[in-house]
mmCIF file of C-alpha atoms in Angstrom:
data_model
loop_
_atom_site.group_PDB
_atom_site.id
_atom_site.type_symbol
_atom_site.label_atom_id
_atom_site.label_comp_id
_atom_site.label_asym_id
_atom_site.label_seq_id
_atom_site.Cartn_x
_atom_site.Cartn_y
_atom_site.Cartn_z
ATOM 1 C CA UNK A 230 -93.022 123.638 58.032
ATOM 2 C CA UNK A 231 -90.924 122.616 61.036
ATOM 3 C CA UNK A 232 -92.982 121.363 63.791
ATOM 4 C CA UNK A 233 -90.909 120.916 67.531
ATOM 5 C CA UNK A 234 -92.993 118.081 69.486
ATOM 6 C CA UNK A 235 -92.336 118.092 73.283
ATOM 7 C CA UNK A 236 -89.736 115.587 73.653
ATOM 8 C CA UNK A 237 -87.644 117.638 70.635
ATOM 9 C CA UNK A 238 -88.298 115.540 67.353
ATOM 10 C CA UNK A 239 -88.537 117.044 64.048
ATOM 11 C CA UNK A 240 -91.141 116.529 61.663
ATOM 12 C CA UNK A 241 -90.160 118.005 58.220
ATOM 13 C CA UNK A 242 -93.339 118.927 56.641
ATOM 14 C CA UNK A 243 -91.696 121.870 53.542
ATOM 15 C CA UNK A 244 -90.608 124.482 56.084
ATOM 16 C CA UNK A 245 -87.355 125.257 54.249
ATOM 17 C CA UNK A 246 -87.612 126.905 50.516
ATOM 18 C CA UNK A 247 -84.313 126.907 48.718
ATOM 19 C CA UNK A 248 -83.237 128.927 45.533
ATOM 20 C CA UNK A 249 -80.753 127.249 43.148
ATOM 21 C CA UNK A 250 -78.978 129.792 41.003
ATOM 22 C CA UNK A 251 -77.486 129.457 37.603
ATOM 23 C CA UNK A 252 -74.076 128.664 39.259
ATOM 24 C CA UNK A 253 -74.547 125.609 41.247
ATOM 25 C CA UNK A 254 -75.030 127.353 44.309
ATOM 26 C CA UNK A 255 -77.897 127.811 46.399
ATOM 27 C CA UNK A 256 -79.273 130.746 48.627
ATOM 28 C CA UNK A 257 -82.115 131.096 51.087
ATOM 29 C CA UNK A 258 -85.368 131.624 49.971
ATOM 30 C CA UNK A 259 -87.803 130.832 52.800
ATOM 31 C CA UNK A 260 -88.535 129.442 56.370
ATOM 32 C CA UNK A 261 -91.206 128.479 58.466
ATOM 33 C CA UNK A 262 -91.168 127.519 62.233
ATOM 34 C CA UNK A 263 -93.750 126.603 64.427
ATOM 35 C CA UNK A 264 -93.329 124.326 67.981
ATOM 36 C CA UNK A 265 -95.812 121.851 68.637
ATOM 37 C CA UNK A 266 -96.017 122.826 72.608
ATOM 38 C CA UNK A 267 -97.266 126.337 71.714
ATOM 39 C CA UNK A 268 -99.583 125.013 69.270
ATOM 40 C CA UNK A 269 -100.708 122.794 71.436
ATOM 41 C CA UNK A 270 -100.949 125.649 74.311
ATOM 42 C CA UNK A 271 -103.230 128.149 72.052
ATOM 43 C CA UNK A 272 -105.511 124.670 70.755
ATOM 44 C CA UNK A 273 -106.294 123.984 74.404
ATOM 45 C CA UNK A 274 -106.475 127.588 76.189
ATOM 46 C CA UNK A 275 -106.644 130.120 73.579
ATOM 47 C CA UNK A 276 -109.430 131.626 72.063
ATOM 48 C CA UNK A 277 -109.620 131.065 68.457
ATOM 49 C CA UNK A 278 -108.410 134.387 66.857
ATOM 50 C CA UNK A 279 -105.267 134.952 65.155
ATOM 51 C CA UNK A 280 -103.369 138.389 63.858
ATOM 52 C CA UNK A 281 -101.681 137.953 60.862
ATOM 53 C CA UNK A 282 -98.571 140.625 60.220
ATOM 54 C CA UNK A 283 -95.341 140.884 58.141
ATOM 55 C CA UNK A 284 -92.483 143.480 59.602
ATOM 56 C CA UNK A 285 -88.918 143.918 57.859
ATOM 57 C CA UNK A 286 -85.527 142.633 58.932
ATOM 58 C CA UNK A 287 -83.313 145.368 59.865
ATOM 59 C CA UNK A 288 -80.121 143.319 59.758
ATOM 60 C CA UNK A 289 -77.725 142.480 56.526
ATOM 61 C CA UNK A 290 -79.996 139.947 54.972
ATOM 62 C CA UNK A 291 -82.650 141.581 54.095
ATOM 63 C CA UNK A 292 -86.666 140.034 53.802
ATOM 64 C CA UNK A 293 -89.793 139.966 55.860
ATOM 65 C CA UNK A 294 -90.798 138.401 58.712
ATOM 66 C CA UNK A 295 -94.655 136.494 58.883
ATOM 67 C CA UNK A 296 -96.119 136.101 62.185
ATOM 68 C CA UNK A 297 -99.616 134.605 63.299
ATOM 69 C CA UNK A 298 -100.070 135.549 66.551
ATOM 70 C CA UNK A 299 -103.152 135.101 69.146
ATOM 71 C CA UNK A 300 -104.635 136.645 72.187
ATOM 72 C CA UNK A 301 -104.400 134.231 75.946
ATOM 73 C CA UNK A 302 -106.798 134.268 78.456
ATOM 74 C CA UNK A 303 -105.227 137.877 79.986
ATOM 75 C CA UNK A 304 -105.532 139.062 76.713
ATOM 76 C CA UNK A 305 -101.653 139.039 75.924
ATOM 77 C CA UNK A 306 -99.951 137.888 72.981
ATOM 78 C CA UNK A 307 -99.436 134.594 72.159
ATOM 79 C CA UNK A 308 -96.769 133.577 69.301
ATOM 80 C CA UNK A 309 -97.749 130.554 67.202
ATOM 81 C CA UNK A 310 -96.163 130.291 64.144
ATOM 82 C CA UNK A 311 -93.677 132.622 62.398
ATOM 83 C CA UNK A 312 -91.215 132.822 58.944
ATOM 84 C CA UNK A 313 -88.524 134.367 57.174
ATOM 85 C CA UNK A 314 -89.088 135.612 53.476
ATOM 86 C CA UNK A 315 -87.571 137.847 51.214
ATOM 87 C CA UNK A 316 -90.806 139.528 50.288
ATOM 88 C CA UNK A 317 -94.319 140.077 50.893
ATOM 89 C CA UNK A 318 -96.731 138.601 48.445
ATOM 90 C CA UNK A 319 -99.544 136.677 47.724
ATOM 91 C CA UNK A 320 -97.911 133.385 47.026
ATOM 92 C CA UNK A 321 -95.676 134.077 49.877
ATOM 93 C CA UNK A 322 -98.902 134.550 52.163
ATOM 94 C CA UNK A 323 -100.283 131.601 50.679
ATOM 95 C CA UNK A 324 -97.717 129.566 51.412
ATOM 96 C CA UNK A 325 -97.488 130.932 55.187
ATOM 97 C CA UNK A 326 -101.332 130.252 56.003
ATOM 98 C CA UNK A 327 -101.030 126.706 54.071
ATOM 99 C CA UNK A 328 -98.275 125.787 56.841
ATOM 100 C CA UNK A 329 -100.292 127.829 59.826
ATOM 101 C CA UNK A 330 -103.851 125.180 58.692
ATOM 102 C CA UNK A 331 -101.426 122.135 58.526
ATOM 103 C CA UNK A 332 -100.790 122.638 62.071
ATOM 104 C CA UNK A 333 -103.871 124.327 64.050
ATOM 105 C CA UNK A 334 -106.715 122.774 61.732
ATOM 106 C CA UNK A 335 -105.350 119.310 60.609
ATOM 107 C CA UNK A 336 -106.968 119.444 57.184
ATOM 108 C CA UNK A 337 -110.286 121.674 58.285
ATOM 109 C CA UNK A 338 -112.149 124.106 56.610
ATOM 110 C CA UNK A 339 -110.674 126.955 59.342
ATOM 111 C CA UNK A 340 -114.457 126.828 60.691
ATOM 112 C CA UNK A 341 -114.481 129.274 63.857
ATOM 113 C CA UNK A 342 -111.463 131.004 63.524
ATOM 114 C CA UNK A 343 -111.256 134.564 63.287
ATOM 115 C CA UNK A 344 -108.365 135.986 61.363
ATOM 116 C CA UNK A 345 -107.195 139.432 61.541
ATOM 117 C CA UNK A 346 -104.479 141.498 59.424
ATOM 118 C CA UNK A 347 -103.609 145.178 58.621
ATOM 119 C CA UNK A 348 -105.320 145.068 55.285
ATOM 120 C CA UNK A 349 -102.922 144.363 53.120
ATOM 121 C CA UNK A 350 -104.036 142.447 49.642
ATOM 122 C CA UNK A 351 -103.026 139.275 49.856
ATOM 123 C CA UNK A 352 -104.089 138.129 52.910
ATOM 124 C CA UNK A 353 -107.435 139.692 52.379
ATOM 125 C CA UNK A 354 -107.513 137.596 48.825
ATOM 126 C CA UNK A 355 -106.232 134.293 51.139
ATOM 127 C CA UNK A 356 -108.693 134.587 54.140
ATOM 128 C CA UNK A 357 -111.656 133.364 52.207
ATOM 129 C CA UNK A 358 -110.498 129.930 51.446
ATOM 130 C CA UNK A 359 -108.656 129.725 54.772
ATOM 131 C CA UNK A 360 -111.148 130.866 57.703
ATOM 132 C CA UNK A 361 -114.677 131.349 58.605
ATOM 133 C CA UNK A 362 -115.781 133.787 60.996
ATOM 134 C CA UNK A 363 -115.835 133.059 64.920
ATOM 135 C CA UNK A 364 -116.160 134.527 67.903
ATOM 136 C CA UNK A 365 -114.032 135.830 70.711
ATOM 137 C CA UNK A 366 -113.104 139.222 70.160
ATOM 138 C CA UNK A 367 -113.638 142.698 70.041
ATOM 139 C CA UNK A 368 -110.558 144.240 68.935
ATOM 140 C CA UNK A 369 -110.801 146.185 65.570
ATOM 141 C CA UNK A 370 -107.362 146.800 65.398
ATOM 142 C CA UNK A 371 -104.082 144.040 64.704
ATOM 143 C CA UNK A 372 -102.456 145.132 68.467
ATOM 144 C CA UNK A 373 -101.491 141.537 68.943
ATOM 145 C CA UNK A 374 -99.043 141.081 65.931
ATOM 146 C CA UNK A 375 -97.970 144.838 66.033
ATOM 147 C CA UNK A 376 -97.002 144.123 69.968
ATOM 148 C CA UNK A 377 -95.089 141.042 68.764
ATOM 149 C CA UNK A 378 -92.993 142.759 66.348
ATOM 150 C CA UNK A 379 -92.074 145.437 68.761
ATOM 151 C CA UNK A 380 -90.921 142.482 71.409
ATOM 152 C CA UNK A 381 -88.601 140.931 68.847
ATOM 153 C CA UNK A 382 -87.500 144.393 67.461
ATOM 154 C CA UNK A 383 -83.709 144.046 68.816
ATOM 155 C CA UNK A 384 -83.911 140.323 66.959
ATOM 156 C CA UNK A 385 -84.918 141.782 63.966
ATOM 157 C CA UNK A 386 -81.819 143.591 63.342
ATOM 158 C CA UNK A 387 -79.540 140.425 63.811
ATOM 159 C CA UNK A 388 -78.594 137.645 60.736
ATOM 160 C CA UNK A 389 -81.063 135.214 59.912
ATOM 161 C CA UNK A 390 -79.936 132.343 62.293
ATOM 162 C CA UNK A 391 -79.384 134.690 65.412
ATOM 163 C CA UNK A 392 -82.972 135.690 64.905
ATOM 164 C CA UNK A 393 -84.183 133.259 64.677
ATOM 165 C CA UNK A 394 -82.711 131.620 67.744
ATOM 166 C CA UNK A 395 -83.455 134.731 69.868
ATOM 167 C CA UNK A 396 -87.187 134.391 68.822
ATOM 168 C CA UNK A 397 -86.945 130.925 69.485
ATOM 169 C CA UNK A 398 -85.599 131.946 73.338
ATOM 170 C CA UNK A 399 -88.574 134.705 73.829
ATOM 171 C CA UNK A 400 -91.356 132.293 73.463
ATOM 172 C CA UNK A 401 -89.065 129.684 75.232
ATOM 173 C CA UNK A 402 -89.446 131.830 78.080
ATOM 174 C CA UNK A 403 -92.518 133.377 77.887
ATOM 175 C CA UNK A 404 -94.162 129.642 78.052
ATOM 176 C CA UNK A 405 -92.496 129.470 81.031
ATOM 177 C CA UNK A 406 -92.859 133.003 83.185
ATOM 178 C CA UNK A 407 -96.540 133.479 82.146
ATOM 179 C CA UNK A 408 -97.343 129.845 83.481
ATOM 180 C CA UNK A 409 -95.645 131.029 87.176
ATOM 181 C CA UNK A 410 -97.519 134.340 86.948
ATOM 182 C CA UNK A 411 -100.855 132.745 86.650
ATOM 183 C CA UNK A 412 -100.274 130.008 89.299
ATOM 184 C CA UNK A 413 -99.689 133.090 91.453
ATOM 185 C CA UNK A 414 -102.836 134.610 90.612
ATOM 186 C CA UNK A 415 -105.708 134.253 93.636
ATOM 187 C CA UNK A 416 -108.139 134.699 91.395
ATOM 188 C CA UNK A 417 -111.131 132.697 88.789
ATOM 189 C CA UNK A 418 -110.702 135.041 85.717
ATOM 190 C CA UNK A 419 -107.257 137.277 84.605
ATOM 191 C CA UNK A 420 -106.772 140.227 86.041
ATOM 192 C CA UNK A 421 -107.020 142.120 82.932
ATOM 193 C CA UNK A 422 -110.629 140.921 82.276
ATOM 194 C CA UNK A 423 -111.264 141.556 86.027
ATOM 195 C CA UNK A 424 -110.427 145.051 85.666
ATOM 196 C CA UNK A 425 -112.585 145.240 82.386
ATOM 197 C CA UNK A 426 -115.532 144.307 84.409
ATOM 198 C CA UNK A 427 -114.857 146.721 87.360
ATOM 199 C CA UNK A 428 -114.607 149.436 84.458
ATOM 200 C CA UNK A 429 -118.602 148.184 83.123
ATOM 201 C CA UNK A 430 -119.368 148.491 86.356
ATOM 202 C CA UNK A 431 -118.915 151.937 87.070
ATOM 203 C CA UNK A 432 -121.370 152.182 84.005
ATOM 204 C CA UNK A 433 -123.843 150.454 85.313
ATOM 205 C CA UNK A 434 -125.605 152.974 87.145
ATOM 206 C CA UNK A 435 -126.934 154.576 83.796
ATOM 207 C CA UNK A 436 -129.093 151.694 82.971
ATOM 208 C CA UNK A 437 -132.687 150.668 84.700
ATOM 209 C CA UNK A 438 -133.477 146.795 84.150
ATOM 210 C CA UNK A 439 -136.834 145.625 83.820
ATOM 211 C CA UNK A 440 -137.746 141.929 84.236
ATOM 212 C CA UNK A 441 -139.454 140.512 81.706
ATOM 213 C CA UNK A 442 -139.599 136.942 82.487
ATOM 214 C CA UNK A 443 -136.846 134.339 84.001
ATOM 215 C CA UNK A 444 -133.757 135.574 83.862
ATOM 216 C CA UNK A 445 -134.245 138.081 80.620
ATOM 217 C CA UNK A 446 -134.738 141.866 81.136
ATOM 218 C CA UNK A 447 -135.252 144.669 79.070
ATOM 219 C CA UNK A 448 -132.458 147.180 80.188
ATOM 220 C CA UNK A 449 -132.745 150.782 79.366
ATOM 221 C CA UNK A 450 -131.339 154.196 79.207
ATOM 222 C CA UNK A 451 -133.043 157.102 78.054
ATOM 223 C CA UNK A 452 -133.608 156.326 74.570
ATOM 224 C CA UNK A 453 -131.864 153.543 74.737
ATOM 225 C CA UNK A 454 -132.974 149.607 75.290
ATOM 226 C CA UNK A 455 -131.510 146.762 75.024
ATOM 227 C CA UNK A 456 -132.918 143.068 75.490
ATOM 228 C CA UNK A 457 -131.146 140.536 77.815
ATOM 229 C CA UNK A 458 -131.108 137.181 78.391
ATOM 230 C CA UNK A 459 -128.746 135.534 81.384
ATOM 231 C CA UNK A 460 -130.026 132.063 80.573
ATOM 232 C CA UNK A 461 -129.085 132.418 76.754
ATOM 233 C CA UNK A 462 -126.032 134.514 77.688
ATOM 234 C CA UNK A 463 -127.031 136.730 74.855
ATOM 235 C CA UNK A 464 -127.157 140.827 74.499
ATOM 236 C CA UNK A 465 -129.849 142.810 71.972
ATOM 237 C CA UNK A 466 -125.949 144.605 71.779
ATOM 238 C CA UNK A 467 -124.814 141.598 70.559
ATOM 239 C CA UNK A 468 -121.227 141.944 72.791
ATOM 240 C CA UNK A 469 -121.519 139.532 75.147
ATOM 241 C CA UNK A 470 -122.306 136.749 72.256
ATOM 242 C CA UNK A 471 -118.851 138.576 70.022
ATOM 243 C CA UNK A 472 -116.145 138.633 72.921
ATOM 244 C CA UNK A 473 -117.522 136.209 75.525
ATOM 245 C CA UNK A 474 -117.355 139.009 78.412
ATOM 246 C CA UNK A 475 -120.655 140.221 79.229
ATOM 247 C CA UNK A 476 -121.466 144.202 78.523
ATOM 248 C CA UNK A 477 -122.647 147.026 80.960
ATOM 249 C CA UNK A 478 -126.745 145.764 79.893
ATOM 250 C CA UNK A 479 -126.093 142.227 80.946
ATOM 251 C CA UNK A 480 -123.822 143.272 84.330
ATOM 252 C CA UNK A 481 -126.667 145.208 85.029
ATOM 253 C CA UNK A 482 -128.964 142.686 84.988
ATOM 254 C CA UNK A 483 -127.032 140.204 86.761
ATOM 255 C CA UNK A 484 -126.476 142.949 89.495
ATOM 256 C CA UNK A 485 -129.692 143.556 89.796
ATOM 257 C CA UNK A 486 -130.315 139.843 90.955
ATOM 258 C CA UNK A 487 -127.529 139.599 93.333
ATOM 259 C CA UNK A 488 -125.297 137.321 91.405
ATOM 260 C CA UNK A 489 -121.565 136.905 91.012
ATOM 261 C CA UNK A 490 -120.821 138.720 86.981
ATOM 262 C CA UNK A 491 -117.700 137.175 87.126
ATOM 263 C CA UNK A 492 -119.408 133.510 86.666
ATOM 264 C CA UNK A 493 -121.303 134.281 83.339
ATOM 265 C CA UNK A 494 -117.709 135.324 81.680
ATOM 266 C CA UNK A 495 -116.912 132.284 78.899
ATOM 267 C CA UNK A 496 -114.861 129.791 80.111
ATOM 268 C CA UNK A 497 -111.694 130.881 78.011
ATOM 269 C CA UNK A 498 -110.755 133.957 80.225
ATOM 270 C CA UNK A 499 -110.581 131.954 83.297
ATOM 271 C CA UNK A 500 -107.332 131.239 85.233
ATOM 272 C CA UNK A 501 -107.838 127.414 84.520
ATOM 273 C CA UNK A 502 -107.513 128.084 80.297
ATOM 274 C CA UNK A 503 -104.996 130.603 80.956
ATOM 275 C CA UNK A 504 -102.823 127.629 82.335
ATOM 276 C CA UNK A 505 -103.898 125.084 80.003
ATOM 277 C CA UNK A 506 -102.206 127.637 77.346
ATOM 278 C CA UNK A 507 -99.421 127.911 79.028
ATOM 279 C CA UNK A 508 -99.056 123.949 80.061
ATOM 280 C CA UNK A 509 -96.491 122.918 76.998
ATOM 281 C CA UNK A 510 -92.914 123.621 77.012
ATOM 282 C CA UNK A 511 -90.031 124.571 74.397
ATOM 283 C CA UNK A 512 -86.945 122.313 75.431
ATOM 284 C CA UNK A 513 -83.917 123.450 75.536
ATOM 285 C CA UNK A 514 -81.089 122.821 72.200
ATOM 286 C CA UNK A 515 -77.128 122.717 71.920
ATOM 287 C CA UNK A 516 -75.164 125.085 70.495
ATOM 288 C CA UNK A 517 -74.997 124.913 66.733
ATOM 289 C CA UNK A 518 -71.383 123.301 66.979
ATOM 290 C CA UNK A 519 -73.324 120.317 68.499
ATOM 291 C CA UNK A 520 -75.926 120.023 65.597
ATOM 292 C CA UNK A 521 -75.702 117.406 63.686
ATOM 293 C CA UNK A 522 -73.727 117.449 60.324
ATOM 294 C CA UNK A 523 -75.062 116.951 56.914
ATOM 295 C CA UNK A 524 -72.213 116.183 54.299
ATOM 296 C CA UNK A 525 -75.045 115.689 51.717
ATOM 297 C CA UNK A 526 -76.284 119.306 51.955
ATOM 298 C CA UNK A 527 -74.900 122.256 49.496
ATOM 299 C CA UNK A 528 -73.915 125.106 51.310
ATOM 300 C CA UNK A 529 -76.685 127.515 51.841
ATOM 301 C CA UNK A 530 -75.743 131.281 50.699
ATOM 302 C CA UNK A 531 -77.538 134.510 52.390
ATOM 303 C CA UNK A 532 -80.827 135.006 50.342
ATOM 304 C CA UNK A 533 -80.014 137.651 46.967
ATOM 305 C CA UNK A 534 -80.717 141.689 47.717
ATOM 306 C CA UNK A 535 -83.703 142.583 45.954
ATOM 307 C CA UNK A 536 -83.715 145.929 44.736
ATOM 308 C CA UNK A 537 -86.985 147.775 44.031
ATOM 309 C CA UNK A 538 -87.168 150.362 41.273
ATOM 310 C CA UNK A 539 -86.809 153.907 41.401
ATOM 311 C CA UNK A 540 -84.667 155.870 44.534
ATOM 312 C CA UNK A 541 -84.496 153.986 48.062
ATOM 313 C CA UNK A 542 -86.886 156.170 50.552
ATOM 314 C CA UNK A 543 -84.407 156.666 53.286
ATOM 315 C CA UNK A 544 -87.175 158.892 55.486
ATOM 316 C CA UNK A 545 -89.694 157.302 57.600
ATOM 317 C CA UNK A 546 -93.213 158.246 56.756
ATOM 318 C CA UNK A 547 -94.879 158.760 60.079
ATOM 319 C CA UNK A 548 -98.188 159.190 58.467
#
């Protein structure tokens, strides 16, 4: 993998994958990239869940493109690692999620992190050896990596290099303009949590708590009861223990002792983590005419077509 620190040195650690062909030449095979400032970011002020995703290239070379992505504070996407292939496999995957431990887990077992994908078989076989279950959120759906690959759609029709870069230039400047907008921000939790809990809250008025000793109540509606406990920060629902933001039962129990919901949301949706995501950098780099040359290096050829069997599909199934 390529890791970017902060002051712009390059640790090779097997990002590049080269194919040598019968001729003596040799064409692209893989790539991996991942910068140590966003890394860093979603280690220090991200909640530990990841979507996993592949989307095709639109542009003359032709391949996939792997992206781990996670969720920030505002519940937003946040890019952490992404690479070029020229198809979608198991070893392929394997190879991805190898590079994606070396640089969020540091030779863990992936204990508490939640990994999410769009069911495709060889992630699913991967996941097992990779990651054990945490906490954190309540999505059932892969939003996060499907909202990254629309964001870089325009990239994804470019060559290899240009994509690259202009991927490179979106997170560049998304590190940057999400850190202003949450300085700007008046406020101890995001906005879109905020307006999560004003939506609970409107539900509240359903539900009739009934204390049952300090700080735990049984909350019920109709048929319907649920045990709480504020001290424990735990739900008979079992929500508020899965996302970290307390459910309608618990917001009506800590309404019905006067107190401030906003303080019993987990510490990762707070303005204050939502920075400390956002507190790295990507520097800035030359032009490529300004990179540094490599006499040593064979010329690297655009990566072969692959051609499946049977007649191209040409029409979009919508389905």
């Amino acid at each position: 993998m390529l890791v970017l620190d902060n002051i712009g040195m390059q640790k090779d650690l097997h990002c590049v994958k080269l194919r040598p062909q019968s001729n003596s030449t040799v064409v692209f095979g893989r790539f991996y990239v991942s910068f140590k400032g966003v890394v860093d970011g979603w280690l220090d002020g991200c909640r530990k869940v990841i979507g996993i995703d592949g989307c095709f290239l639109k542009g003359i070379c032709k391949g996939e493109l792997l992206s781990a992505v996670g969720r920030d504070g505002n519940n937003n996407i946040y890019p952490i690692a992404w690479a070029v292939v020229n198809v979608e496999n198991k070893s392929k995957w394997k190879w991805f999620l190898d590079n994606l431990m070396e640089d969020i887990d540091e030779g863990g077992n992936g204990n508490g992190i939640t990994l999410m994908s769009d069911g495709h078989k060889g992630p699913q076989l991967l996941v097992k050896g990779f990651f054990k279950v945490g906490m954190g959120c309540d999505a059932l759906e892969n939003g996060v990596s499907e909202s990254f690959n629309a964001a870089i759609e325009e990239a994804r029709k470019k060559p290899l290099i240009t994509m690259l870069e202009d991927i490179r230039v979106f997170v560049m400047e998304r590190l940057y303009m999400q850190k202003e907008k949450g300085l700007g921000w008046n406020l101890a939790i995001c906005p879109n949590i905020r307006r999560k809990l004003g939506e609970l809250k409107k539900l509240r008025r359903f539900w009739a708590p009934y204390v049952s000793g300090y700080k735990q109540f049984e909350v019920v509606k109709c048929n319907e009861r649920y045990g709480v406990d504020l001290e424990k920060r735990e739900c008979g629902c079992r929500g508020w223990q899965l996302t970290g933001i307390h459910c309608v039962h618990a917001i009506c129990a800590i309404s019905s002792l006067n107190l401030d919901s906003e303080e019993y949301v987990a510490e990762w949706f707070t303005k204050f983590a939502f920075l400390r995501a956002y507190e790295y950098t990507i520097h800035p780099l030359n032009d490529s005419s300004l990179w540094p040359h490599m006499p040593d290096v064979h010329q690297i050829l655009p990566p072969i077509r692959r051609r499946l069997p049977g007649r191209p599909c040409v029409k979009r199934k919508r389905d």
